[in-house]
Coordinates of C-alpha atoms in Angstrom, one line a residue:
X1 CA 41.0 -80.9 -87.7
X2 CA 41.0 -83.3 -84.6
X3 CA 39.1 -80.8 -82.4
X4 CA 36.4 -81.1 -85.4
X5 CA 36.5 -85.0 -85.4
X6 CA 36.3 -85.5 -81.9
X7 CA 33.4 -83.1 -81.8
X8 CA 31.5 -84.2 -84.7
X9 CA 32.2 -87.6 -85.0
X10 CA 33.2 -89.0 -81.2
X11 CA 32.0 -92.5 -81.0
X12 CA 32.8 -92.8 -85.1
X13 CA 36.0 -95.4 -85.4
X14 CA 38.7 -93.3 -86.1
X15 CA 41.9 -96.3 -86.5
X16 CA 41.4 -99.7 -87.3
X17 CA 44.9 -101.6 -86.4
X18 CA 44.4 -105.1 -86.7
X19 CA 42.2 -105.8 -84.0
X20 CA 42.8 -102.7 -82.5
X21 CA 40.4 -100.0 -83.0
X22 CA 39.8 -96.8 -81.4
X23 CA 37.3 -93.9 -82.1
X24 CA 38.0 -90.6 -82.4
X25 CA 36.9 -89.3 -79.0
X26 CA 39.9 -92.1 -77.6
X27 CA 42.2 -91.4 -80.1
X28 CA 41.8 -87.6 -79.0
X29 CA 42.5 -88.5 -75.3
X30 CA 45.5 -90.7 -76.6
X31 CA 47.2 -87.9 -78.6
X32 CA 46.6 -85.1 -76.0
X33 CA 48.3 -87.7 -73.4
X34 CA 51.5 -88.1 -75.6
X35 CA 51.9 -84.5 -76.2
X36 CA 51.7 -83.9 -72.7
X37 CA 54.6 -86.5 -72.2
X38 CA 56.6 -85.0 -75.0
X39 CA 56.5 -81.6 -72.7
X40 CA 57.2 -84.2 -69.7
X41 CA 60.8 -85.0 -71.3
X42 CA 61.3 -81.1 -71.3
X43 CA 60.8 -80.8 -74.8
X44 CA 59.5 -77.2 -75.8
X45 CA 56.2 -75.9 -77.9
X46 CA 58.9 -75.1 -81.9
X47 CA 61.4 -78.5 -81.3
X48 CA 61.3 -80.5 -84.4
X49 CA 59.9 -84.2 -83.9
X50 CA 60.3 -87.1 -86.2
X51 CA 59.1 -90.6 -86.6
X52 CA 60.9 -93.5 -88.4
X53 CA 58.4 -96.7 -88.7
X54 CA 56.1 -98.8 -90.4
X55 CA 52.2 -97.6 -90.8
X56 CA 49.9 -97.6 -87.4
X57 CA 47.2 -96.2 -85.7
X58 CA 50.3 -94.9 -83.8
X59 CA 51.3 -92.9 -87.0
X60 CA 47.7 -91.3 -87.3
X61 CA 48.7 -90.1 -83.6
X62 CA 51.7 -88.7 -84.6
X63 CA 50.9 -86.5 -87.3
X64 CA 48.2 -84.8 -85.1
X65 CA 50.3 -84.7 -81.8
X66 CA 52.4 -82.4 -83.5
X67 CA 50.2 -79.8 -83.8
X68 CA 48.4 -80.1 -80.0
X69 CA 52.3 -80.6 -78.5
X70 CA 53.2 -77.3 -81.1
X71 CA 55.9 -79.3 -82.6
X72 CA 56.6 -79.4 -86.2
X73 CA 56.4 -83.6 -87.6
X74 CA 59.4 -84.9 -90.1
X75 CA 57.9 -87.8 -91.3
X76 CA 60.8 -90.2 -92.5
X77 CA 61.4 -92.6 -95.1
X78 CA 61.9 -95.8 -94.1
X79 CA 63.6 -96.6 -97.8
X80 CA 66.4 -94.2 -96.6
X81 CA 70.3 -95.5 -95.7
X82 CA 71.6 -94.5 -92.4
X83 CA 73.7 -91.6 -93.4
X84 CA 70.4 -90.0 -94.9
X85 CA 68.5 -90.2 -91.6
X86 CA 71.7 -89.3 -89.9
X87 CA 71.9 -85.8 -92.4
X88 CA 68.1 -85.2 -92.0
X89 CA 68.4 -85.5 -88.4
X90 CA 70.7 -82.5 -88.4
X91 CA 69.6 -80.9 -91.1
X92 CA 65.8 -80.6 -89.6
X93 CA 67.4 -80.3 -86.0
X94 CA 65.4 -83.2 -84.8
X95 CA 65.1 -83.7 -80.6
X96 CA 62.7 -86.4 -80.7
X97 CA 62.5 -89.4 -82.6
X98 CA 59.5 -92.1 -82.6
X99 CA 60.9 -95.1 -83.9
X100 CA 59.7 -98.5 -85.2
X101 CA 61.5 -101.8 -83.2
X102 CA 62.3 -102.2 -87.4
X103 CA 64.2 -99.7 -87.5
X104 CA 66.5 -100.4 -84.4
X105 CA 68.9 -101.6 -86.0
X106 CA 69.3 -98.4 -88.9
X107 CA 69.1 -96.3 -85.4
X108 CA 72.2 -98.0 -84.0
X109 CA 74.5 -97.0 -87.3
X110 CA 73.5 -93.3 -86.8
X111 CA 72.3 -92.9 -83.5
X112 CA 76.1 -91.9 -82.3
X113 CA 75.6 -89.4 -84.9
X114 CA 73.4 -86.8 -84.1
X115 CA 73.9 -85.2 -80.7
X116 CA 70.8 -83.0 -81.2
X117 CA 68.5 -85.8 -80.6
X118 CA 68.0 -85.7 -77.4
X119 CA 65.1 -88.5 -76.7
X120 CA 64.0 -91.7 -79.0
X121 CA 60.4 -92.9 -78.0
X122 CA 60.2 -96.7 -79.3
X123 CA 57.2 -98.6 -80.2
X124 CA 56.1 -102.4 -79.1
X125 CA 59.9 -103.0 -78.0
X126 CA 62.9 -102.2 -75.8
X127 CA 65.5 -100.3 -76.0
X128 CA 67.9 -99.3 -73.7
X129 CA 67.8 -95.3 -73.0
X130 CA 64.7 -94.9 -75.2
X131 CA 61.2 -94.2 -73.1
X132 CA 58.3 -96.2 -74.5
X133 CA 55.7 -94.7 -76.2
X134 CA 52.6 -96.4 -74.6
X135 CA 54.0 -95.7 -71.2
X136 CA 54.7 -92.4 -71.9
X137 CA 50.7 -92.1 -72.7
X138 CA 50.1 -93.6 -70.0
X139 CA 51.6 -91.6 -67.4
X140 CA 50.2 -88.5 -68.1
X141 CA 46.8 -86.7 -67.9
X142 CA 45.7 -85.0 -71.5
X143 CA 46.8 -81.8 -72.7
X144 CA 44.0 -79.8 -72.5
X145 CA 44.1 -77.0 -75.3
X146 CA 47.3 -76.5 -77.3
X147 CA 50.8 -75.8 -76.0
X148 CA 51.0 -73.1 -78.6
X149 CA 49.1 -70.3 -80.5
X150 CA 49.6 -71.4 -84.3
X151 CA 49.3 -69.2 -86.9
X152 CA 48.4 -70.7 -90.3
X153 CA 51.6 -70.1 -92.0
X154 CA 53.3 -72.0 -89.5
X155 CA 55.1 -75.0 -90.3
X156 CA 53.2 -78.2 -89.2
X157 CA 55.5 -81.1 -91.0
X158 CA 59.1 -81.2 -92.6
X159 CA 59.3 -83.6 -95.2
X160 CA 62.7 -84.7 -96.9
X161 CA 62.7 -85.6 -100.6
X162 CA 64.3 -88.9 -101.4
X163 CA 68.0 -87.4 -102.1
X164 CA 68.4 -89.0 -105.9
X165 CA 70.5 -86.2 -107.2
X166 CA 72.2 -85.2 -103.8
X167 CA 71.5 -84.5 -100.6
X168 CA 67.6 -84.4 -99.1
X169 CA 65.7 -81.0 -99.6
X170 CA 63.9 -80.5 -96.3
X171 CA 60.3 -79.1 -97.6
X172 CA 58.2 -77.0 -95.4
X173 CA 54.6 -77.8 -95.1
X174 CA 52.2 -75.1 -93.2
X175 CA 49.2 -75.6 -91.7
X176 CA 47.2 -73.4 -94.1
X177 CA 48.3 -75.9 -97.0
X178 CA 47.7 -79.0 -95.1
X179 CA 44.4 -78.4 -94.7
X180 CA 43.7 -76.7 -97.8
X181 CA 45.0 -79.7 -99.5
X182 CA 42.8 -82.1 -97.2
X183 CA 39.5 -80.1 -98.1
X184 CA 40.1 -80.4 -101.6
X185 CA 40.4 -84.3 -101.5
X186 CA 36.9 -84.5 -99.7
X187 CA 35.2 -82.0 -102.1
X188 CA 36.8 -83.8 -105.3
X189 CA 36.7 -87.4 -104.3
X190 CA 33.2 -86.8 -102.2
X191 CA 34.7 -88.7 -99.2
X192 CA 32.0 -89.3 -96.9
X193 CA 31.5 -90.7 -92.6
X194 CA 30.9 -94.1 -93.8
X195 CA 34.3 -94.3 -96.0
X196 CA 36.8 -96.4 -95.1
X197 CA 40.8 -95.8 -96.0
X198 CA 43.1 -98.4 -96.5
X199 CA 47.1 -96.9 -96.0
X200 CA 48.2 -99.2 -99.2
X201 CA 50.9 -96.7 -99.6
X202 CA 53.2 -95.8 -96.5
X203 CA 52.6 -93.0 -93.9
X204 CA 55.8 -90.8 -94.3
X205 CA 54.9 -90.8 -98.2
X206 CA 52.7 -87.4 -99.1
X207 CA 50.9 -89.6 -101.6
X208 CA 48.8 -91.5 -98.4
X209 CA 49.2 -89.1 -95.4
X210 CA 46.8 -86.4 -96.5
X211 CA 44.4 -89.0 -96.3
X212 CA 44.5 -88.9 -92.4
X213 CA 43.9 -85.4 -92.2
X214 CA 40.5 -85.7 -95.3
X215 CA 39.4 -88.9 -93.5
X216 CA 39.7 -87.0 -89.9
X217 CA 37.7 -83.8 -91.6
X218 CA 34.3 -86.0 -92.5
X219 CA 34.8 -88.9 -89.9
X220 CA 35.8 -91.5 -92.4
X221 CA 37.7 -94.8 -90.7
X222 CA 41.4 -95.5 -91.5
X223 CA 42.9 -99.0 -91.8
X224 CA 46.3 -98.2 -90.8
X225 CA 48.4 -101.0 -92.1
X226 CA 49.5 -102.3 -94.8
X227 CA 46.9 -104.2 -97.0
X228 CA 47.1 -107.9 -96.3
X229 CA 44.1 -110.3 -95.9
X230 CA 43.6 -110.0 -92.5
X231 CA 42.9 -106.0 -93.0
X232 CA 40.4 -106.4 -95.1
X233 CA 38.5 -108.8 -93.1
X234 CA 39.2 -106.1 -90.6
X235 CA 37.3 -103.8 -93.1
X236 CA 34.3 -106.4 -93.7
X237 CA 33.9 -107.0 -90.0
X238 CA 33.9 -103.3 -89.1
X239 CA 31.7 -102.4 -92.4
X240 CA 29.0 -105.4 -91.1
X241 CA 28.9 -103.5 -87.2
X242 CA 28.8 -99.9 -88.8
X243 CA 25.9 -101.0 -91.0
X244 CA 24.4 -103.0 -88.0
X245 CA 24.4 -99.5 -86.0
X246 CA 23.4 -97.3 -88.6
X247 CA 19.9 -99.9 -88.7
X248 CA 19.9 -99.2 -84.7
X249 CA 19.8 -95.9 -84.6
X250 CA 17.4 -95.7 -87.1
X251 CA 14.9 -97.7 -85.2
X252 CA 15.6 -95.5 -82.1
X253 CA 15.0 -91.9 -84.1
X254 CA 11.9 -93.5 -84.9
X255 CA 10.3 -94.5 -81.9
X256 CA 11.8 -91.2 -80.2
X257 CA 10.3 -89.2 -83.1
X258 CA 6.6 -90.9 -82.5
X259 CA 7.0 -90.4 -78.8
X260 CA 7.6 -86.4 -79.6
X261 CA 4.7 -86.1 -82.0
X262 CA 2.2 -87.8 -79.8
X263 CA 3.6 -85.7 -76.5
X264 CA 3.9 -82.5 -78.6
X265 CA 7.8 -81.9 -77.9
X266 CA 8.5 -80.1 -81.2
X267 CA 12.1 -79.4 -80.1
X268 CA 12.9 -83.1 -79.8
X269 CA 11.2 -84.0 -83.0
X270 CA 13.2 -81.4 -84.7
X271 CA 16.4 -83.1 -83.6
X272 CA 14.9 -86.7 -84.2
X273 CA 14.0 -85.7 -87.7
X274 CA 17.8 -84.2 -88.1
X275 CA 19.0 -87.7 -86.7
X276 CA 17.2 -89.6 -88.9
X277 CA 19.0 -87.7 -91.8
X278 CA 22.6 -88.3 -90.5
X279 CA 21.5 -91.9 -90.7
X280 CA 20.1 -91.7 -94.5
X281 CA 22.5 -89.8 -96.0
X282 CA 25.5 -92.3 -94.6
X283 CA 23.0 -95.0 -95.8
X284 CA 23.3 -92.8 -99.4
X285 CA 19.7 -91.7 -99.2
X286 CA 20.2 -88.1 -100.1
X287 CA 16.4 -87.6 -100.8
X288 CA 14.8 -89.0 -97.4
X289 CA 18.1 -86.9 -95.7
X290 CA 16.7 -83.8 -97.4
X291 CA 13.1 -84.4 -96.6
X292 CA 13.9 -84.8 -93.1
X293 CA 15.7 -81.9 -92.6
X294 CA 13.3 -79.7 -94.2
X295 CA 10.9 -80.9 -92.3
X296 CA 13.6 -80.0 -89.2
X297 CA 14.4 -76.7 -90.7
X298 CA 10.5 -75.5 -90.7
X299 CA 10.1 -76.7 -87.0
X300 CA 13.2 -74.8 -86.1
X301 CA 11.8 -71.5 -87.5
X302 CA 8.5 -72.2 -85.9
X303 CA 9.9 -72.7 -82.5
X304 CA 12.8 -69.7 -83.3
X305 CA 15.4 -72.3 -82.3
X306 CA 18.1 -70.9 -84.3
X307 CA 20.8 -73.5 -83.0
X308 CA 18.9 -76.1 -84.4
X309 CA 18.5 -73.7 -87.8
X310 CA 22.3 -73.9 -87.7
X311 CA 22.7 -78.0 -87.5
X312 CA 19.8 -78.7 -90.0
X313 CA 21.4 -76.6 -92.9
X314 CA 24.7 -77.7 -91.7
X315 CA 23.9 -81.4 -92.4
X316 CA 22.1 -79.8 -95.7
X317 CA 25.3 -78.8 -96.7
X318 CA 26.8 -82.1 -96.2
X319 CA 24.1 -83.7 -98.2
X320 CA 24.3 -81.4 -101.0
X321 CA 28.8 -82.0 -100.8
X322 CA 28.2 -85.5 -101.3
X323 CA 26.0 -85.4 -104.4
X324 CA 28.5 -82.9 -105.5
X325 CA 26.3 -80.0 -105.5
X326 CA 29.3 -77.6 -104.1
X327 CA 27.4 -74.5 -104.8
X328 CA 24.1 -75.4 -102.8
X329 CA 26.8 -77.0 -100.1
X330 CA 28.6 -73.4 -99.9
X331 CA 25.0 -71.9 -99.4
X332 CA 23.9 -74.0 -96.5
X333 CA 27.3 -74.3 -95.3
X334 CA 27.5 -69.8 -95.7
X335 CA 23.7 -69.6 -93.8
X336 CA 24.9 -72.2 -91.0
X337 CA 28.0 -70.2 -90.2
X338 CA 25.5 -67.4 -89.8
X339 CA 23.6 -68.5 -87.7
X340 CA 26.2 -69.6 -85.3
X341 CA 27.8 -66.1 -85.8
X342 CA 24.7 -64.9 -84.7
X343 CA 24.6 -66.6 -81.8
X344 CA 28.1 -66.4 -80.8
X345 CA 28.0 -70.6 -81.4
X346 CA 32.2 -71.8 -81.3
X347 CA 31.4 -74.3 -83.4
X348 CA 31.2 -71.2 -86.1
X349 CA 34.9 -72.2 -86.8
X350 CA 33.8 -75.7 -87.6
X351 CA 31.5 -75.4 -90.8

């Protein structure tokens, strides 16, 4: 899912923080930096990690750090008493905790409690013993690739139930059904790249974090706090730039497009005519998005530029997904994959 975002969508705001945003393509950088510090403290591809704090853009990073740093994510919740934390510690045979400076003092009633955790990475604070998780991001040059080979019924996050009735009941979540579940929220609630999510509900809590893995999956933005005043004028301001862009590139497709026509350059056209539609369909003009790209598609047989085949039905598919056409979707989506079969394209994996 991030490898697809940061493809897809690099210069797209990915986090919006307060007044701290980053896109995908530097979110990407950031979270293949702190996995390769988590390696750095000589933790190993299989430990268990966990993080205990409020929502952030630092959150987002740590649900998909776990799966670049191959270690399995036990999101905890913050509503929990010490001894909780202190049995889920040990329970989920946690080494590495990312904690909250809110939480310092619940860390300090169990953190003489749980000799397995070896390492506690603190955010905007200090703490004595504890490494610093900006530092530690830092002072280390990305991870390129992953540090393990997943399979998709591995375990990517351990989450704890809330322990009404008894002790919590760690629950296994694999990467087949995290995903599954994510695609399902963008086909059913038509999520599209110019969505924006506000985290009203908090991170640990599975009824707001498969939002960052859907929002990752079509490029949407997430506001990664909780909702107060000053996040949604975060939202406004950020909307107001988006829509200012969007008008940007349009003009640009268009001069480049005239530029093409009058010089001949039928490849170029073809890919101005496929730009223009990324811009009208996040503009929710699904017609003038279609016309463009059939216009794209017939230039692309002309010229036998099957690459360019493959984008124009790919972005037909996406189209037809957001008016909730699924079965036209599947059928571009099916032909695209073909063609980049065809032609031994790795973004085959990707549609």
């Amino acid at each position: 899912v991030l490898n697809h975002a940061v493809k897809l969508f690099p210069d797209k705001t990915a986090t919006i923080d307060g007044d701290v945003e980053y896109t995908y393509a530097e979110s990407g950088e950031r979270i293949r930096r702190l996995a390769a510090g988590l390696l750095s403290l000589g933790l190993k591809p299989g430990d268990h990690i966990a993080i205990l704090a409020n929502n952030s853009h630092r959150y987002f990073e740590t649900y998909f750090v776990c799966s670049v740093a191959g270690m399995p994510l036990a999101p905890l919740n913050i509503r929990l008493a010490a001894h909780e934390l202190e049995f889920i510690l040990n329970d989920g045979e946690i080494k590495a905790l990312i904690l909250g400076p809110e939480y310092i003092p619940l860390y300090e009633q169990f953190r003489e409690k749980t000799p397995g955790l070896k390492h506690v990475i603190i955010l905007n604070a200090e703490l004595p013993g504890a490494v610093d998780y900006e530092g530690l991001i830092a002072s280390n040059e990305p991870l390129m690739g992953v540090a393990r080979e997943w399979q998709e019924t591995d375990m990517l996050n351990l989450c704890y139930t809330g322990g009404t009735t008894g002790q919590p009941q760690g629950v296994k979540l694999r990467q087949r059904a995290i995903v599954s579940n994510a695609q399902h929220a963008t086909m059913t609630m038509s999520f599209q790249e110019r969505d924006i999510w506000l985290h009203v509900a908090p991170m640990f809590h599975l009824a707001d974090a498969w939002a960052v893995y859907a929002f990752a999956m079509v490029g949407g933005a997430l506001v990664a706090e909780y909702a107060s005043k000053r996040h949604l004028k975060s939202i406004a301001r950020y909307a107001l730039r988006r829509q200012e862009r969007l008008s940007a590139a349009h003009v640009l497709y268009e001069k480049a497009r005239a530029l093409a026509q009058r010089s001949g350059a039928q490849t170029v056209l073809a890919d101005c005519l496929q730009g223009l539609a990324n811009v009208a369909w996040n503009q929710g003009d699904y017609a003038t998005a279609q016309t463009h790209l059939e216009q794209s598609l017939a230039l692309c047989r002309d010229l036998s530029d099957r690459r360019g085949e493959a984008d124009a039905y790919n972005i037909l598919g996406i189209v037809y997904q957001q008016q909730r056409d699924f079965l036209s979707a599947r059928d571009h989506y099916t032909r695209a994959l073909e063609l980049r079969c065809a032609i031994g394209d790795r973004r085959a994996r990707v549609v």
